[in-house]
Amino acid sequence: MTKGVATYIASDPHPGVPRLDVDPFSEAFLADPYSHHENLRAAGPVFWLEPYRIYGSARHAEVSAALKDYETFCSARGVGLADFAREEPWRSKSLLLEADPPLHTRTRGMMNKVVTLAALMKELPLWQEKADQLVDELLQRRSFDAVTDLAEVYPMRVFPDLIGLPPEGRDNLVPYGTATFNAFGPRNALFEETMRDAKDAMLWVASSCKRENLADEAWGAKVYRTAEAEDCSPAEAELLVRSFLTAGLDTTINGIAHLMLALASHPDQWRKLQANPSVLVKNAFEESLRWDSTVQTFFRTTTREVEFGGAVIPKDAKIILFLGAANRDPRRWNDPESFDVERQAAGHVGFGFGIHQCLGQMIARREAEAVLKALVSRVADIRITGATSRRLNNTLHALSHLPVEITALP
Ligand code: 4IA
């Protein structure tokens, strides 16, 4: 096996499969994925991406079907472009994300005992207090950056404490997440750059997953305790804590950032939300995940030849699933481009689907809802005051700046 570079050349697709010369990891695509998605959906239920010689799917029906069929579309060979059967993974495999049953059943079952609604409920009063306090601070300033002053701040005030991470060095979490999410894509400039920048962050994350560096009463230590009772080794517990650190921040940060973008750019929806917060707060976050999905793409690898989307995909093929495109597929959603807080957004694949569906989704929802409740009860309106900018990532749709102005409710 070689490290880093794919030496394997996939055989040509069956003649019926549409071939596209589209690079979903080019700067143009990453900067504005939504303008490219219709092209992918229109090509057919499944297509072939010539630049990477892999299959792809961008319609809701096929994306959900592939995610559901974990036996045919496996995760253990990597959920990025690299096929772990042919290339060494750049880090040890996640025991959740990059695992299939029966291993995944055991690790996920264990983690489901740690990530519970009951445990989360205990955090909520403090989380709401922190959200209220942050929004009060922002109201004092009136003008601020909804990404750097809100979306990047709030999760950092609650999530590292939830896990019980060491107080020093927490600013390594986002660079680590960014590098990991870039690593699901090709070895392009984005990947090389963030990997170079994340060297120290990786060391910090590795040491922060160790039992002796985790606070006794928080969820990291709870993983170790639960592991002991559930037939997982301490070495496995260490890797499972790493999953929290990888998946828990960049995702919620950009989820909250896109929620802010959605609300700031749709004043009519903000007013609807304000008129009926008890019903619509939950819905608004769900709809913002559908409307702009933080995790844009994930891959699977076929374990057998499979008839799929009217095509025959051979065994051992990589397929990229466009979650963001599925979430705006007009075959599934009415008026999919519009952000509508009253829409039934359930069924979106922003948290994935099937056995791998986001373990932290409850955490993400409670964080976003705390922020939203704080805003709705204090803020009259949100106005965009400058240019929105993005940071490109091979997996995440990510914002870097969103200048806004808010005014207080009378
Ligand atoms: C892990 C899908 C994404 C949020 C994710 C990233 C990393 C891991 C899990 C999920 O390292 O386990």
Short mmCIF file of C-alpha atoms and ligand atoms in Angstrom, two decimals:
data_model
loop_
_atom_site.label_atom_id
_atom_site.label_comp_id
_atom_site.label_asym_id
_atom_site.label_seq_id
_atom_site.Cartn_x
_atom_site.Cartn_y
_atom_site.Cartn_z
CA MET A 1 0.00 0.00 0.00
CA THR A 2 1.16 3.52 -0.71
CA LYS A 3 0.47 6.47 1.50
CA GLY A 4 -1.49 9.48 0.33
CA VAL A 5 -1.58 8.95 -3.41
CA ALA A 6 -4.16 6.82 -5.15
CA THR A 7 -2.33 4.50 -7.52
CA TYR A 8 -5.38 2.39 -8.26
CA ILE A 9 -7.14 3.14 -11.52
CA ALA A 10 -10.84 2.25 -11.48
CA SER A 11 -12.20 0.53 -14.54
CA ASP A 12 -14.47 2.57 -16.80
CA PRO A 13 -18.12 2.80 -15.80
CA HIS A 14 -20.83 0.92 -17.65
CA PRO A 15 -21.81 2.73 -20.87
CA GLY A 16 -25.18 3.86 -19.49
CA VAL A 17 -23.66 5.92 -16.67
CA PRO A 18 -23.43 9.65 -17.49
CA ARG A 19 -19.85 10.88 -17.36
CA LEU A 20 -19.18 14.33 -15.98
CA ASP A 21 -16.01 16.33 -16.20
CA VAL A 22 -16.76 18.11 -12.93
CA ASP A 23 -14.33 18.59 -10.05
CA PRO A 24 -16.37 19.03 -6.84
CA PHE A 25 -13.15 19.94 -5.00
CA SER A 26 -12.16 22.78 -7.31
CA GLU A 27 -12.16 26.27 -5.83
CA ALA A 28 -15.05 27.31 -8.04
CA PHE A 29 -17.20 24.42 -6.90
CA LEU A 30 -16.33 24.70 -3.20
CA ALA A 31 -16.91 28.44 -3.18
CA ASP A 32 -20.46 28.03 -4.48
CA PRO A 33 -21.55 24.38 -4.46
CA TYR A 34 -25.25 25.14 -4.87
CA SER A 35 -24.79 26.70 -8.31
CA HIS A 36 -23.24 23.41 -9.49
CA HIS A 37 -25.68 20.95 -7.94
CA GLU A 38 -28.45 21.15 -10.52
CA ASN A 39 -25.96 20.06 -13.14
CA LEU A 40 -25.20 16.96 -11.04
CA ARG A 41 -28.84 16.14 -10.23
CA ALA A 42 -29.85 16.60 -13.85
CA ALA A 43 -27.18 14.20 -15.10
CA GLY A 44 -29.09 11.27 -13.59
CA PRO A 45 -29.63 9.36 -10.35
CA VAL A 46 -26.00 8.25 -10.47
CA PHE A 47 -23.09 9.57 -12.52
CA TRP A 48 -19.36 9.15 -13.02
CA LEU A 49 -16.93 11.93 -12.13
CA GLU A 50 -14.13 11.73 -14.65
CA PRO A 51 -11.51 13.78 -12.71
CA TYR A 52 -11.50 11.28 -9.82
CA ARG A 53 -12.85 8.21 -11.62
CA ILE A 54 -15.51 7.65 -9.00
CA TYR A 55 -19.31 7.43 -8.96
CA GLY A 56 -21.53 10.12 -7.52
CA SER A 57 -25.11 10.78 -6.53
CA ALA A 58 -26.82 14.09 -5.84
CA ARG A 59 -30.53 13.27 -5.69
CA HIS A 60 -32.31 12.81 -2.38
CA ALA A 61 -33.73 9.35 -3.15
CA GLU A 62 -30.40 7.77 -4.10
CA VAL A 63 -28.33 9.59 -1.48
CA SER A 64 -30.68 8.37 1.27
CA ALA A 65 -30.85 4.87 -0.22
CA ALA A 66 -27.07 4.55 -0.30
CA LEU A 67 -26.75 5.83 3.27
CA LYS A 68 -29.39 3.38 4.40
CA ASP A 69 -27.79 0.35 2.72
CA TYR A 70 -24.67 0.19 4.89
CA GLU A 71 -23.93 -3.39 3.83
CA THR A 72 -23.51 -2.52 0.17
CA PHE A 73 -22.17 1.00 0.70
CA CYS A 74 -19.62 0.55 3.46
CA SER A 75 -17.82 3.08 5.62
CA ALA A 76 -14.85 1.06 6.87
CA ARG A 77 -12.93 1.73 3.64
CA GLY A 78 -13.12 5.43 4.42
CA VAL A 79 -15.83 8.05 3.96
CA GLY A 80 -13.46 10.28 2.01
CA LEU A 81 -11.93 9.90 -1.43
CA ALA A 82 -9.16 7.61 -0.19
CA ASP A 83 -9.98 3.90 -0.27
CA PHE A 84 -8.46 2.44 2.89
CA ALA A 85 -8.26 -0.97 1.21
CA ARG A 86 -5.69 0.54 -1.13
CA GLU A 87 -4.20 3.45 0.80
CA GLU A 88 -3.08 3.84 4.37
CA PRO A 89 -5.43 6.24 6.23
CA TRP A 90 -3.71 9.49 7.26
CA ARG A 91 -4.77 8.93 10.89
CA SER A 92 -6.01 5.82 12.66
CA LYS A 93 -9.56 5.10 11.55
CA SER A 94 -12.45 6.47 13.56
CA LEU A 95 -14.21 3.62 15.36
CA LEU A 96 -17.56 5.26 14.57
CA LEU A 97 -17.36 7.08 11.26
CA GLU A 98 -15.00 4.72 9.50
CA ALA A 99 -16.40 1.45 10.84
CA ASP A 100 -19.07 -1.05 9.76
CA PRO A 101 -21.06 -3.52 11.81
CA PRO A 102 -20.30 -5.46 13.92
CA LEU A 103 -17.55 -3.09 15.17
CA HIS A 104 -19.74 -0.03 14.61
CA THR A 105 -22.69 -1.63 16.40
CA ARG A 106 -20.57 -2.11 19.50
CA THR A 107 -18.89 1.33 19.52
CA ARG A 108 -22.04 3.23 18.59
CA GLY A 109 -24.06 1.31 21.17
CA MET A 110 -21.52 2.29 23.80
CA MET A 111 -21.52 5.95 22.73
CA ASN A 112 -25.33 6.02 22.75
CA LYS A 113 -25.07 5.34 26.48
CA VAL A 114 -22.89 8.42 26.89
CA VAL A 115 -24.75 10.81 24.59
CA THR A 116 -28.22 10.74 26.12
CA LEU A 117 -31.02 13.24 26.32
CA ALA A 118 -31.05 12.92 30.11
CA ALA A 119 -27.36 13.82 30.35
CA LEU A 120 -27.83 16.69 27.94
CA MET A 121 -30.83 18.10 29.84
CA LYS A 122 -28.60 18.74 32.84
CA GLU A 123 -26.48 21.09 30.74
CA LEU A 124 -29.29 23.12 29.26
CA PRO A 125 -29.86 25.74 31.99
CA LEU A 126 -26.18 26.71 31.91
CA TRP A 127 -26.12 26.60 28.09
CA GLN A 128 -29.11 28.96 27.93
CA GLU A 129 -27.52 31.31 30.45
CA LYS A 130 -24.36 31.40 28.34
CA ALA A 131 -26.32 32.05 25.14
CA ASP A 132 -28.32 34.83 26.83
CA GLN A 133 -25.15 36.39 28.12
CA LEU A 134 -23.43 36.26 24.73
CA VAL A 135 -26.40 37.85 22.96
CA ASP A 136 -26.53 40.57 25.66
CA GLU A 137 -22.85 41.29 24.99
CA LEU A 138 -23.52 41.48 21.26
CA LEU A 139 -26.51 43.78 21.75
CA GLN A 140 -24.23 46.19 23.58
CA ARG A 141 -21.99 46.26 20.51
CA ARG A 142 -24.86 46.32 17.97
CA SER A 143 -22.43 45.66 15.09
CA PHE A 144 -20.44 42.46 15.11
CA ASP A 145 -19.35 39.51 13.02
CA ALA A 146 -21.91 36.71 13.28
CA VAL A 147 -19.19 34.16 12.47
CA THR A 148 -16.19 35.23 14.54
CA ASP A 149 -18.12 36.86 17.40
CA LEU A 150 -21.04 34.46 17.68
CA ALA A 151 -20.88 31.18 15.73
CA GLU A 152 -17.22 30.56 16.64
CA VAL A 153 -17.68 31.76 20.21
CA TYR A 154 -20.75 29.97 21.51
CA PRO A 155 -19.81 26.33 20.80
CA MET A 156 -16.36 27.04 22.29
CA ARG A 157 -18.05 28.22 25.50
CA VAL A 158 -20.07 25.04 25.93
CA PHE A 159 -18.67 22.04 24.03
CA PRO A 160 -15.09 21.74 25.38
CA ASP A 161 -16.47 21.88 28.94
CA LEU A 162 -19.07 19.25 28.08
CA ILE A 163 -16.25 16.88 27.13
CA GLY A 164 -13.99 18.02 29.96
CA LEU A 165 -11.04 19.09 27.83
CA PRO A 166 -7.95 20.71 29.32
CA PRO A 167 -8.46 24.50 29.58
CA GLU A 168 -5.17 25.28 27.84
CA GLY A 169 -4.92 24.86 24.08
CA ARG A 170 -8.58 24.65 23.14
CA ASP A 171 -7.90 26.92 20.19
CA ASN A 172 -6.37 23.83 18.56
CA LEU A 173 -9.80 22.25 18.11
CA VAL A 174 -10.91 24.19 15.05
CA PRO A 175 -7.63 23.84 13.12
CA TYR A 176 -7.72 20.11 13.85
CA GLY A 177 -11.32 19.83 12.63
CA THR A 178 -10.57 21.88 9.54
CA ALA A 179 -7.64 19.66 8.62
CA THR A 180 -9.64 16.48 9.20
CA PHE A 181 -12.54 17.67 7.06
CA ASN A 182 -10.13 18.68 4.30
CA ALA A 183 -8.60 15.20 4.50
CA PHE A 184 -11.83 13.58 3.29
CA GLY A 185 -11.17 15.20 -0.08
CA PRO A 186 -8.30 14.85 -2.54
CA ARG A 187 -4.71 15.78 -1.69
CA ASN A 188 -5.17 19.29 -3.12
CA ALA A 189 -3.68 22.59 -1.95
CA LEU A 190 -6.37 23.00 0.73
CA PHE A 191 -5.44 19.67 2.21
CA GLU A 192 -1.68 20.28 2.13
CA GLU A 193 -1.99 23.74 3.64
CA THR A 194 -4.23 22.88 6.57
CA MET A 195 -2.28 19.71 7.31
CA ARG A 196 0.90 21.75 7.57
CA ASP A 197 -0.83 24.24 9.86
CA ALA A 198 -2.41 21.57 12.05
CA LYS A 199 0.71 19.71 13.23
CA ASP A 200 0.60 21.13 16.77
CA ALA A 201 -3.18 20.83 16.89
CA MET A 202 -2.90 17.10 16.19
CA LEU A 203 -0.51 16.60 19.09
CA TRP A 204 -2.79 18.58 21.39
CA VAL A 205 -5.86 16.60 20.32
CA ALA A 206 -4.05 13.28 20.77
CA SER A 207 -2.99 14.18 24.30
CA SER A 208 -6.39 15.64 25.19
CA CYS A 209 -8.09 12.31 24.44
CA LYS A 210 -6.14 10.59 27.20
CA ARG A 211 -8.01 9.76 30.38
CA GLU A 212 -5.60 11.61 32.65
CA ASN A 213 -6.16 14.85 30.72
CA LEU A 214 -9.96 14.74 30.89
CA ALA A 215 -12.03 16.23 33.73
CA ASP A 216 -13.56 13.53 35.97
CA GLU A 217 -17.22 14.46 35.72
CA ALA A 218 -17.53 15.34 32.02
CA TRP A 219 -18.39 13.26 28.95
CA GLY A 220 -14.82 12.37 27.94
CA ALA A 221 -14.21 10.55 31.22
CA LYS A 222 -17.69 9.08 30.94
CA VAL A 223 -16.65 7.45 27.66
CA TYR A 224 -13.82 5.68 29.50
CA ARG A 225 -16.10 4.56 32.33
CA THR A 226 -18.83 3.35 29.99
CA ALA A 227 -16.24 1.62 27.79
CA GLU A 228 -15.08 -0.42 30.73
CA ALA A 229 -18.60 -1.68 31.40
CA GLU A 230 -19.37 -2.26 27.71
CA ASP A 231 -16.43 -4.31 26.52
CA CYS A 232 -14.49 -1.50 24.87
CA SER A 233 -10.78 -1.17 25.69
CA PRO A 234 -9.18 2.04 27.03
CA ALA A 235 -7.39 2.40 23.68
CA GLU A 236 -10.78 2.32 21.96
CA ALA A 237 -12.19 4.82 24.46
CA GLU A 238 -9.34 7.18 23.61
CA LEU A 239 -10.24 7.03 19.92
CA LEU A 240 -13.93 7.48 20.67
CA VAL A 241 -13.17 10.66 22.59
CA ARG A 242 -11.27 11.80 19.51
CA SER A 243 -14.52 11.53 17.53
CA PHE A 244 -16.10 14.13 19.82
CA LEU A 245 -13.17 16.45 19.22
CA THR A 246 -13.17 15.99 15.45
CA ALA A 247 -16.87 16.18 14.81
CA GLY A 248 -18.07 18.49 17.56
CA LEU A 249 -16.95 22.00 16.71
CA ASP A 250 -16.40 22.93 13.08
CA THR A 251 -19.81 21.41 12.40
CA THR A 252 -21.80 23.31 15.03
CA ILE A 253 -19.87 26.50 14.35
CA ASN A 254 -20.85 26.44 10.70
CA GLY A 255 -24.34 25.22 11.49
CA ILE A 256 -24.90 28.27 13.69
CA ALA A 257 -23.15 30.52 11.16
CA HIS A 258 -25.47 29.37 8.36
CA LEU A 259 -28.47 29.73 10.63
CA MET A 260 -27.45 33.35 11.17
CA LEU A 261 -26.94 33.85 7.45
CA ALA A 262 -30.33 32.34 6.72
CA LEU A 263 -32.12 34.54 9.24
CA ALA A 264 -30.22 37.72 8.40
CA SER A 265 -30.90 37.29 4.70
CA HIS A 266 -34.59 36.40 5.17
CA PRO A 267 -36.20 39.12 7.35
CA ASP A 268 -39.66 37.71 6.58
CA GLN A 269 -38.62 34.36 8.08
CA TRP A 270 -37.14 36.10 11.10
CA ARG A 271 -40.50 37.78 11.69
CA LYS A 272 -42.36 34.47 11.36
CA LEU A 273 -39.99 32.97 13.90
CA GLN A 274 -40.53 35.83 16.29
CA ALA A 275 -44.28 35.52 16.04
CA ASN A 276 -44.22 31.86 17.03
CA PRO A 277 -40.90 30.89 18.64
CA SER A 278 -42.15 27.99 20.74
CA VAL A 279 -43.01 26.06 17.59
CA LEU A 280 -40.56 27.45 15.07
CA VAL A 281 -37.21 27.63 16.88
CA LYS A 282 -36.58 23.91 16.44
CA ASN A 283 -37.82 23.99 12.90
CA ALA A 284 -35.71 26.98 11.95
CA PHE A 285 -32.47 25.19 12.76
CA GLU A 286 -33.56 22.02 10.98
CA GLU A 287 -34.51 24.04 7.92
CA SER A 288 -31.21 25.92 7.98
CA LEU A 289 -29.39 22.57 7.92
CA ARG A 290 -31.42 21.54 4.90
CA TRP A 291 -30.99 24.90 3.20
CA ASP A 292 -27.24 25.03 3.74
CA SER A 293 -25.69 21.79 4.87
CA THR A 294 -22.41 22.19 6.72
CA VAL A 295 -21.23 18.71 5.77
CA GLN A 296 -21.61 18.82 2.00
CA THR A 297 -20.29 15.44 0.91
CA PHE A 298 -19.42 11.99 2.13
CA PHE A 299 -18.27 8.87 0.35
CA ARG A 300 -19.01 5.19 0.59
CA THR A 301 -17.34 2.13 -1.03
CA THR A 302 -19.29 -0.71 -2.61
CA THR A 303 -18.83 -4.16 -1.11
CA ARG A 304 -20.49 -5.91 -4.09
CA GLU A 305 -21.76 -5.22 -7.58
CA VAL A 306 -25.02 -3.36 -7.16
CA GLU A 307 -27.85 -2.13 -9.32
CA PHE A 308 -28.31 1.41 -8.22
CA GLY A 309 -30.14 4.38 -9.70
CA GLY A 310 -30.68 2.50 -12.94
CA ALA A 311 -26.96 1.75 -13.29
CA VAL A 312 -24.73 -1.15 -12.35
CA ILE A 313 -21.93 -0.12 -10.03
CA PRO A 314 -19.13 -2.65 -9.67
CA LYS A 315 -17.74 -3.95 -6.39
CA ASP A 316 -14.94 -1.89 -4.77
CA ALA A 317 -16.10 1.41 -6.28
CA LYS A 318 -16.06 4.75 -4.48
CA ILE A 319 -19.20 6.84 -4.61
CA ILE A 320 -19.50 10.44 -3.45
CA LEU A 321 -22.84 11.44 -1.97
CA PHE A 322 -23.79 15.10 -2.27
CA LEU A 323 -25.77 15.73 0.92
CA GLY A 324 -26.14 19.45 0.23
CA ALA A 325 -27.53 18.74 -3.23
CA ALA A 326 -29.95 16.08 -1.93
CA ASN A 327 -31.24 18.63 0.56
CA ARG A 328 -32.23 20.91 -2.31
CA ASP A 329 -33.47 18.25 -4.70
CA PRO A 330 -36.72 19.49 -6.28
CA ARG A 331 -37.85 15.83 -6.57
CA ARG A 332 -38.05 15.82 -2.77
CA TRP A 333 -38.69 19.43 -1.72
CA ASN A 334 -41.08 22.10 -2.93
CA ASP A 335 -39.30 25.32 -3.82
CA PRO A 336 -36.04 23.85 -2.46
CA GLU A 337 -33.91 26.98 -2.79
CA SER A 338 -36.08 28.95 -0.42
CA PHE A 339 -35.44 29.07 3.31
CA ASP A 340 -38.78 28.57 5.05
CA VAL A 341 -38.92 28.17 8.83
CA GLU A 342 -42.38 26.60 8.53
CA ARG A 343 -41.26 23.87 6.16
CA GLN A 344 -41.27 20.24 7.32
CA ALA A 345 -37.51 19.84 7.03
CA ALA A 346 -37.44 16.35 8.56
CA GLY A 347 -35.90 13.90 6.12
CA HIS A 348 -33.01 16.18 5.23
CA VAL A 349 -29.66 14.39 5.16
CA GLY A 350 -27.63 17.17 6.77
CA PHE A 351 -27.00 14.84 9.72
CA GLY A 352 -26.66 11.87 7.40
CA PHE A 353 -29.07 8.96 7.50
CA GLY A 354 -29.14 5.35 8.67
CA ILE A 355 -26.85 3.71 11.21
CA HIS A 356 -24.20 6.42 10.97
CA GLN A 357 -26.58 9.32 11.42
CA CYS A 358 -24.92 12.01 13.52
CA LEU A 359 -24.27 10.90 17.08
CA GLY A 360 -24.03 14.51 18.22
CA GLN A 361 -27.20 15.78 16.56
CA MET A 362 -28.93 16.38 19.90
CA ILE A 363 -25.95 18.39 21.08
CA ALA A 364 -25.91 20.46 17.90
CA ARG A 365 -29.64 21.12 18.10
CA ARG A 366 -29.55 22.20 21.73
CA GLU A 367 -26.64 24.57 21.06
CA ALA A 368 -28.35 26.18 18.08
CA GLU A 369 -31.69 26.39 19.89
CA ALA A 370 -30.11 28.06 22.92
CA VAL A 371 -28.62 30.73 20.64
CA LEU A 372 -31.85 31.13 18.75
CA LYS A 373 -33.97 31.46 21.91
CA ALA A 374 -31.59 34.11 23.23
CA LEU A 375 -31.85 36.03 19.96
CA VAL A 376 -35.60 35.77 19.55
CA SER A 377 -36.33 37.04 23.04
CA ARG A 378 -33.97 40.03 22.78
CA VAL A 379 -33.40 41.07 19.18
CA ALA A 380 -35.83 43.01 16.97
CA ASP A 381 -33.97 42.55 13.72
CA ILE A 382 -30.75 41.36 12.15
CA ARG A 383 -29.25 43.24 9.19
CA ILE A 384 -26.31 42.24 7.05
CA THR A 385 -23.93 45.21 6.91
CA GLY A 386 -21.03 44.01 4.78
CA ALA A 387 -19.63 41.31 2.56
CA THR A 388 -20.06 37.69 3.60
CA SER A 389 -16.97 35.58 3.07
CA ARG A 390 -16.24 31.88 3.11
CA ARG A 391 -13.32 29.66 3.88
CA LEU A 392 -13.02 26.80 1.47
CA ASN A 393 -12.95 23.27 2.78
CA ASN A 394 -13.06 19.92 0.97
CA THR A 395 -16.04 18.76 3.06
CA LEU A 396 -17.57 21.67 4.92
CA HIS A 397 -19.52 24.61 3.60
CA ALA A 398 -17.96 27.16 5.89
CA LEU A 399 -18.30 30.88 6.53
CA SER A 400 -15.45 33.10 7.66
CA HIS A 401 -17.24 36.45 8.03
CA LEU A 402 -20.79 37.70 8.25
CA PRO A 403 -20.94 41.33 9.42
CA VAL A 404 -24.32 42.17 10.93
CA GLU A 405 -26.09 44.75 13.02
CA ILE A 406 -28.79 43.90 15.54
CA THR A 407 -31.23 46.09 17.38
CA ALA A 408 -32.81 45.30 20.72
CA LEU A 409 -36.51 44.59 21.16
CA PRO A 410 -38.21 47.49 22.94
C1 4IA B 1 -14.99 10.89 13.75
C2 4IA B 1 -19.34 13.60 9.76
C3 4IA B 1 -18.46 14.35 10.67
C4 4IA B 1 -19.21 15.33 11.48
C5 4IA B 1 -17.58 13.45 11.50
C6 4IA B 1 -16.22 13.65 11.47
C7 4IA B 1 -15.38 12.83 12.21
C8 4IA B 1 -15.90 11.79 12.98
C9 4IA B 1 -17.26 11.61 13.01
C10 4IA B 1 -18.11 12.44 12.26
O1 4IA B 1 -13.78 11.16 13.77
O2 4IA B 1 -15.47 9.93 14.30
#
